[in-house]
Amino acid sequence: MDSIVNLIGNLGFPIAISLYLLIRIEGKLENLTQSINTLSNVINKKPIN
């Protein structure tokens, strides 16, 4: 039983930090994707001289 508690204690913090970072990065990636799509649309609409 002590080994299970020790395992959760050792792995819980890295897992929590990893989940926190993944959630933060996901939002930033969505914003970046939207910006790239907007930029692509603007470039495609620009007339070629």
Coordinates of N, CA, C and O in Angstrom, one line a residue:
M1 N 0.8 -1.2 0.0 CA 0.0 0.0 0.0 C 0.9 1.3 0.0 O 0.5 2.2 -0.7
D2 N 2.0 1.2 0.8 CA 2.9 2.4 0.8 C 3.5 2.6 -0.6 O 3.7 3.8 -0.9
S3 N 3.8 1.6 -1.3 CA 4.4 1.8 -2.6 C 3.4 2.5 -3.6 O 3.8 3.3 -4.4
I4 N 2.1 2.2 -3.5 CA 1.1 2.8 -4.3 C 1.0 4.3 -4.0 O 1.0 5.2 -4.9
V5 N 1.0 4.6 -2.7 CA 0.9 6.0 -2.2 C 2.2 6.8 -2.7 O 2.1 7.9 -3.2
N6 N 3.3 6.1 -2.6 CA 4.6 6.8 -3.0 C 4.6 7.0 -4.5 O 5.1 8.0 -5.0
L7 N 4.1 6.0 -5.2 CA 4.1 6.1 -6.7 C 3.2 7.3 -7.1 O 3.5 8.1 -8.0
I8 N 2.0 7.4 -6.5 CA 1.1 8.5 -6.8 C 1.7 9.9 -6.4 O 1.6 10.9 -7.1
G9 N 2.4 9.9 -5.3 CA 3.1 11.1 -4.8 C 4.2 11.6 -5.8 O 4.4 12.7 -6.0
N10 N 4.9 10.6 -6.3 CA 6.0 10.9 -7.2 C 5.6 11.3 -8.6 O 6.2 12.1 -9.3
L11 N 4.5 10.7 -9.1 CA 4.0 10.9 -10.4 C 2.9 11.9 -10.5 O 2.7 12.5 -11.6
G12 N 2.2 12.2 -9.5 CA 1.1 13.1 -9.5 C 1.5 14.5 -9.9 O 0.8 15.1 -10.8
F13 N 2.6 15.0 -9.4 CA 3.0 16.4 -9.7 C 3.4 16.5 -11.2 O 2.9 17.4 -11.9
P14 N 4.3 15.7 -11.7 CA 4.6 15.8 -13.1 C 3.4 15.6 -14.1 O 3.3 16.3 -15.1
I15 N 2.5 14.8 -13.7 CA 1.3 14.6 -14.5 C 0.5 15.9 -14.5 O 0.0 16.3 -15.5
A16 N 0.3 16.4 -13.3 CA -0.5 17.7 -13.2 C 0.1 18.8 -14.0 O -0.6 19.5 -14.7
I17 N 1.4 19.0 -13.9 CA 2.1 20.0 -14.7 C 2.0 19.8 -16.2 O 1.7 20.7 -17.0
S18 N 2.1 18.5 -16.6 CA 2.0 18.2 -18.0 C 0.6 18.5 -18.5 O 0.5 19.1 -19.6
L19 N -0.4 18.2 -17.8 CA -1.8 18.5 -18.2 C -2.0 20.0 -18.3 O -2.6 20.5 -19.2
Y20 N -1.5 20.7 -17.3 CA -1.7 22.2 -17.3 C -1.0 22.8 -18.5 O -1.6 23.6 -19.2
L21 N 0.2 22.3 -18.8 CA 0.9 22.9 -20.0 C 0.2 22.5 -21.3 O 0.1 23.3 -22.2
L22 N -0.3 21.3 -21.4 CA -1.0 20.9 -22.6 C -2.3 21.7 -22.8 O -2.6 22.1 -24.0
I23 N -3.0 22.0 -21.8 CA -4.2 22.8 -21.9 C -3.9 24.2 -22.3 O -4.5 24.8 -23.2
R24 N -2.8 24.8 -21.8 CA -2.4 26.1 -22.2 C -1.9 26.2 -23.6 O -2.3 27.1 -24.4
I25 N -1.1 25.2 -24.0 CA -0.6 25.2 -25.4 C -1.7 25.0 -26.4 O -1.7 25.5 -27.5
E26 N -2.7 24.2 -26.0 CA -3.9 23.9 -27.0 C -4.6 25.2 -27.3 O -4.9 25.4 -28.5
G27 N -4.8 26.1 -26.4 CA -5.5 27.4 -26.7 C -4.6 28.2 -27.6 O -5.1 28.9 -28.5
K28 N -3.3 28.3 -27.3 CA -2.4 29.0 -28.2 C -2.3 28.5 -29.6 O -2.2 29.2 -30.6
L29 N -2.4 27.2 -29.7 CA -2.3 26.6 -31.0 C -3.6 26.9 -31.8 O -3.5 27.1 -33.0
E30 N -4.7 26.9 -31.2 CA -6.0 27.2 -31.8 C -5.9 28.7 -32.4 O -6.3 28.9 -33.5
N31 N -5.4 29.6 -31.5 CA -5.3 31.0 -32.0 C -4.3 31.1 -33.1 O -4.5 31.9 -34.1
L32 N -3.2 30.4 -33.1 CA -2.2 30.4 -34.2 C -2.8 29.8 -35.5 O -2.6 30.4 -36.5
T33 N -3.6 28.8 -35.4 CA -4.2 28.2 -36.6 C -5.2 29.2 -37.2 O -5.2 29.3 -38.4
Q34 N -5.9 29.8 -36.4 CA -6.9 30.8 -36.9 C -6.2 32.0 -37.5 O -6.6 32.4 -38.6
S35 N -5.1 32.4 -37.0 CA -4.3 33.5 -37.6 C -3.7 33.1 -38.9 O -3.7 33.9 -39.9
I36 N -3.2 31.9 -39.0 CA -2.6 31.4 -40.2 C -3.7 31.3 -41.3 O -3.5 31.7 -42.5
N37 N -4.9 30.8 -41.0 CA -6.0 30.8 -41.9 C -6.4 32.1 -42.4 O -6.7 32.3 -43.6
T38 N -6.5 33.1 -41.5 CA -6.8 34.5 -41.9 C -5.8 35.0 -42.8 O -6.1 35.7 -43.8
L39 N -4.5 34.9 -42.5 CA -3.5 35.4 -43.3 C -3.5 34.7 -44.7 O -3.3 35.4 -45.7
S40 N -3.8 33.5 -44.8 CA -3.9 32.7 -46.0 C -5.0 33.3 -46.9 O -4.9 33.5 -48.1
N41 N -6.1 33.6 -46.3 CA -7.3 34.2 -47.0 C -7.0 35.5 -47.5 O -7.3 35.9 -48.6
V42 N -6.3 36.4 -46.7 CA -5.9 37.7 -47.2 C -4.9 37.6 -48.3 O -5.1 38.4 -49.3
I43 N -4.0 36.7 -48.3 CA -3.0 36.6 -49.4 C -3.7 36.1 -50.7 O -3.4 36.6 -51.7
N44 N -4.6 35.2 -50.5 CA -5.3 34.7 -51.7 C -6.2 35.7 -52.4 O -6.4 35.7 -53.6
K45 N -6.7 36.7 -51.6 CA -7.6 37.7 -52.1 C -6.8 38.9 -52.8 O -7.4 39.7 -53.5
K46 N -5.5 39.0 -52.5 CA -4.7 40.1 -53.0 C -4.5 39.8 -54.5 O -4.1 38.8 -54.9
P47 N -4.8 40.9 -55.4 CA -4.5 40.7 -56.8 C -3.1 40.6 -57.2 O -2.2 41.2 -56.5
I48 N -2.8 39.8 -58.2 CA -1.4 39.7 -58.6 C -1.1 40.7 -59.7 O -1.8 40.8 -60.7
N49 N 0.0 41.5 -59.5 CA 0.3 42.5 -60.5 C 1.3 42.1 -61.5 O 2.3 41.5 -61.3

